[in-house]
PDB file of C-alpha atoms in Angstrom:
ATOM      1  CA  MET A1410      67.047 103.615 110.483  1.00  0.00           C
ATOM      2  CA  LYS A1411      69.620 104.371 113.169  1.00  0.00           C
ATOM      3  CA  LYS A1412      72.669 106.476 112.384  1.00  0.00           C
ATOM      4  CA  THR A1413      75.886 106.724 114.341  1.00  0.00           C
ATOM      5  CA  GLN A1414      79.090 108.640 113.912  1.00  0.00           C
ATOM      6  CA  ILE A1415      82.786 108.078 114.502  1.00  0.00           C
ATOM      7  CA  THR A1416      84.956 111.184 114.309  1.00  0.00           C
ATOM      8  CA  ILE A1417      88.653 111.966 114.469  1.00  0.00           C
ATOM      9  CA  ASP A1418      89.807 115.441 115.463  1.00  0.00           C
ATOM     10  CA  ILE A1419      93.305 116.412 114.360  1.00  0.00           C
ATOM     11  CA  GLU A1420      95.371 119.340 115.578  1.00  0.00           C
ATOM     12  CA  LEU A1421      98.032 120.335 113.040  1.00  0.00           C
ATOM     13  CA  ASP A1422     101.238 122.304 113.417  1.00  0.00           C
ATOM     14  CA  GLU A1423     102.203 125.173 111.097  1.00  0.00           C
ATOM     15  CA  ASN A1424     103.373 122.614 108.475  1.00  0.00           C
ATOM     16  CA  ASN A1425     100.087 120.666 108.618  1.00  0.00           C
ATOM     17  CA  VAL A1426     101.725 117.774 110.478  1.00  0.00           C
ATOM     18  CA  PRO A1427      99.465 116.120 113.078  1.00  0.00           C
ATOM     19  CA  GLU A1428     100.421 117.104 116.621  1.00  0.00           C
ATOM     20  CA  LYS A1429      97.438 115.699 118.488  1.00  0.00           C
ATOM     21  CA  MET A1430      94.565 113.418 117.540  1.00  0.00           C
ATOM     22  CA  THR A1431      91.454 112.425 119.434  1.00  0.00           C
ATOM     23  CA  TRP A1432      88.593 110.190 118.387  1.00  0.00           C
ATOM     24  CA  ASN A1433      84.966 109.847 119.353  1.00  0.00           C
ATOM     25  CA  ALA A1434      82.523 106.954 118.986  1.00  0.00           C
ATOM     26  CA  GLU A1435      79.221 107.773 120.653  1.00  0.00           C
ATOM     27  CA  ASP A1436      77.826 104.243 120.575  1.00  0.00           C
ATOM     28  CA  GLY A1437      81.079 102.873 121.992  1.00  0.00           C
ATOM     29  CA  GLY A1438      81.174 105.358 124.838  1.00  0.00           C
ATOM     30  CA  ILE A1439      84.394 106.907 123.550  1.00  0.00           C
ATOM     31  CA  GLU A1440      84.784 110.661 123.809  1.00  0.00           C
ATOM     32  CA  LYS A1441      87.934 112.620 123.022  1.00  0.00           C
ATOM     33  CA  GLU A1442      90.168 109.556 123.416  1.00  0.00           C
ATOM     34  CA  GLU A1443      93.717 110.513 122.509  1.00  0.00           C
ATOM     35  CA  THR A1444      95.591 108.460 119.920  1.00  0.00           C
ATOM     36  CA  LYS A1445      98.973 108.720 118.223  1.00  0.00           C
ATOM     37  CA  ALA A1446      98.000 106.987 114.963  1.00  0.00           C
ATOM     38  CA  THR A1447      95.019 106.028 112.829  1.00  0.00           C
ATOM     39  CA  MET A1448      94.534 104.115 109.619  1.00  0.00           C
ATOM     40  CA  ILE A1449      91.191 104.209 107.859  1.00  0.00           C
ATOM     41  CA  SER A1450      90.320 102.253 104.746  1.00  0.00           C
ATOM     42  CA  VAL A1451      87.153 102.513 102.708  1.00  0.00           C
ATOM     43  CA  TRP A1452      86.099 100.538  99.637  1.00  0.00           C
ATOM     44  CA  ASP A1453      85.260 102.463  96.472  1.00  0.00           C
ATOM     45  CA  ASP A1454      82.887 100.023  94.809  1.00  0.00           C
ATOM     46  CA  ALA A1455      82.729 101.947  91.530  1.00  0.00           C
ATOM     47  CA  LYS A1456      86.516 101.935  91.062  1.00  0.00           C
ATOM     48  CA  LYS A1457      87.060  98.605  92.863  1.00  0.00           C
ATOM     49  CA  GLU A1458      89.864 100.023  94.972  1.00  0.00           C
ATOM     50  CA  ALA A1459      90.677 100.717  98.596  1.00  0.00           C
ATOM     51  CA  LEU A1460      91.082 104.330  99.636  1.00  0.00           C
ATOM     52  CA  ARG A1461      93.140 105.055 102.735  1.00  0.00           C
ATOM     53  CA  ILE A1462      93.945 107.712 105.251  1.00  0.00           C
ATOM     54  CA  ASP A1463      97.070 107.012 107.305  1.00  0.00           C
ATOM     55  CA  LEU A1464      97.927 109.588 109.954  1.00  0.00           C
ATOM     56  CA  TRP A1465     100.238 109.633 112.937  1.00  0.00           C
ATOM     57  CA  THR A1466     101.453 112.344 115.257  1.00  0.00           C
ATOM     58  CA  LYS A1467     105.001 113.590 114.979  1.00  0.00           C
ATOM     59  CA  ASP A1468     105.751 112.244 118.462  1.00  0.00           C
ATOM     60  CA  MET A1469     104.625 108.677 117.672  1.00  0.00           C
ATOM     61  CA  PRO A1470     107.582 106.451 118.643  1.00  0.00           C
ATOM     62  CA  VAL A1471     108.926 104.269 115.827  1.00  0.00           C
ATOM     63  CA  ASP A1472     108.750 101.131 117.988  1.00  0.00           C
ATOM     64  CA  ASP A1473     105.078 101.859 118.739  1.00  0.00           C
ATOM     65  CA  MET A1474     104.401 102.317 115.007  1.00  0.00           C
ATOM     66  CA  LYS A1475     105.991  98.925 114.315  1.00  0.00           C
ATOM     67  CA  MET A1476     103.764  97.286 116.939  1.00  0.00           C
ATOM     68  CA  PHE A1477     100.716  99.131 115.564  1.00  0.00           C
ATOM     69  CA  LEU A1478     101.404  97.838 112.050  1.00  0.00           C
ATOM     70  CA  HIS A1479     102.037  94.306 113.324  1.00  0.00           C
ATOM     71  CA  GLN A1480      98.708  94.279 115.150  1.00  0.00           C
ATOM     72  CA  ILE A1481      96.953  95.586 112.034  1.00  0.00           C
ATOM     73  CA  LEU A1482      98.449  92.739 109.989  1.00  0.00           C
ATOM     74  CA  ILE A1483      97.180  90.194 112.553  1.00  0.00           C
ATOM     75  CA  SER A1484      93.721  91.771 112.575  1.00  0.00           C
ATOM     76  CA  LEU A1485      93.654  91.732 108.756  1.00  0.00           C
ATOM     77  CA  SER A1486      94.216  87.981 108.782  1.00  0.00           C
ATOM     78  CA  ASN A1487      91.323  87.589 111.246  1.00  0.00           C
ATOM     79  CA  THR A1488      89.085  89.815 109.119  1.00  0.00           C
ATOM     80  CA  TYR A1489      90.025  87.897 105.989  1.00  0.00           C
ATOM     81  CA  GLU A1490      89.083  84.586 107.593  1.00  0.00           C
ATOM     82  CA  ARG A1491      85.736  85.917 108.856  1.00  0.00           C
ATOM     83  CA  ALA A1492      84.942  87.428 105.449  1.00  0.00           C
ATOM     84  CA  THR A1493      85.985  84.479 103.276  1.00  0.00           C
ATOM     85  CA  GLY A1494      86.162  81.406 105.496  1.00  0.00           C
ATOM     86  CA  GLU A1495      89.568  80.644 103.975  1.00  0.00           C
ATOM     87  CA  GLU A1496      91.508  79.465 107.025  1.00  0.00           C
ATOM     88  CA  ASP A1497      94.608  78.485 105.045  1.00  0.00           C
ATOM     89  CA  VAL A1498      95.073  81.944 103.515  1.00  0.00           C
ATOM     90  CA  ALA A1499      94.367  83.620 106.874  1.00  0.00           C
ATOM     91  CA  GLN A1500      97.010  81.401 108.512  1.00  0.00           C
ATOM     92  CA  TRP A1501      99.510  82.355 105.802  1.00  0.00           C
ATOM     93  CA  MET A1502      98.736  86.049 106.422  1.00  0.00           C
ATOM     94  CA  GLU A1503      99.340  85.573 110.144  1.00  0.00           C
ATOM     95  CA  GLU A1504     102.668  83.865 109.401  1.00  0.00           C
ATOM     96  CA  MET A1505     103.618  86.879 107.246  1.00  0.00           C
ATOM     97  CA  ALA A1506     102.749  89.150 110.176  1.00  0.00           C
ATOM     98  CA  GLU A1507     105.028  87.146 112.460  1.00  0.00           C
ATOM     99  CA  GLU A1508     107.826  87.316 109.888  1.00  0.00           C
ATOM    100  CA  PHE A1509     107.296  91.078 109.750  1.00  0.00           C
ATOM    101  CA  ALA A1510     107.625  91.229 113.551  1.00  0.00           C
ATOM    102  CA  GLN A1511     110.922  89.367 113.403  1.00  0.00           C
ATOM    103  CA  LYS A1512     112.348  91.478 110.557  1.00  0.00           C
ATOM    104  CA  ALA A1513     111.191  94.716 112.218  1.00  0.00           C
ATOM    105  CA  ALA A1514     112.721  93.588 115.518  1.00  0.00           C
ATOM    106  CA  ILE A1515     109.534  94.318 117.398  1.00  0.00           C
ATOM    107  CA  LYS A1516     109.930  94.150 121.155  1.00  0.00           C
ATOM    108  CA  MET A1517     106.786  92.661 122.650  1.00  0.00           C
TER     109      MET A1517
END
């Protein structure tokens, strides 16, 4: 069985606020790639709940965070459709993402 690893290294300030983050994915050829934000979700099958880690650096611009969240919403609709085959629900999710973009005044 093959194993692989994805890691995120986080440098914190004196108040434990992320100042710098880099990530590595050996199989993807990514080494010490800098990022300003990350969101990780894992499924706890025993509790039937999603567990999350949401981190962003203190210098992450608000407009970039809005775009990041918008793109996550779009990708969630794509993931939902691939996982369930329910095109109508995925389309509705994408429409919600576009409404979010309008309400958040995202500049694209």
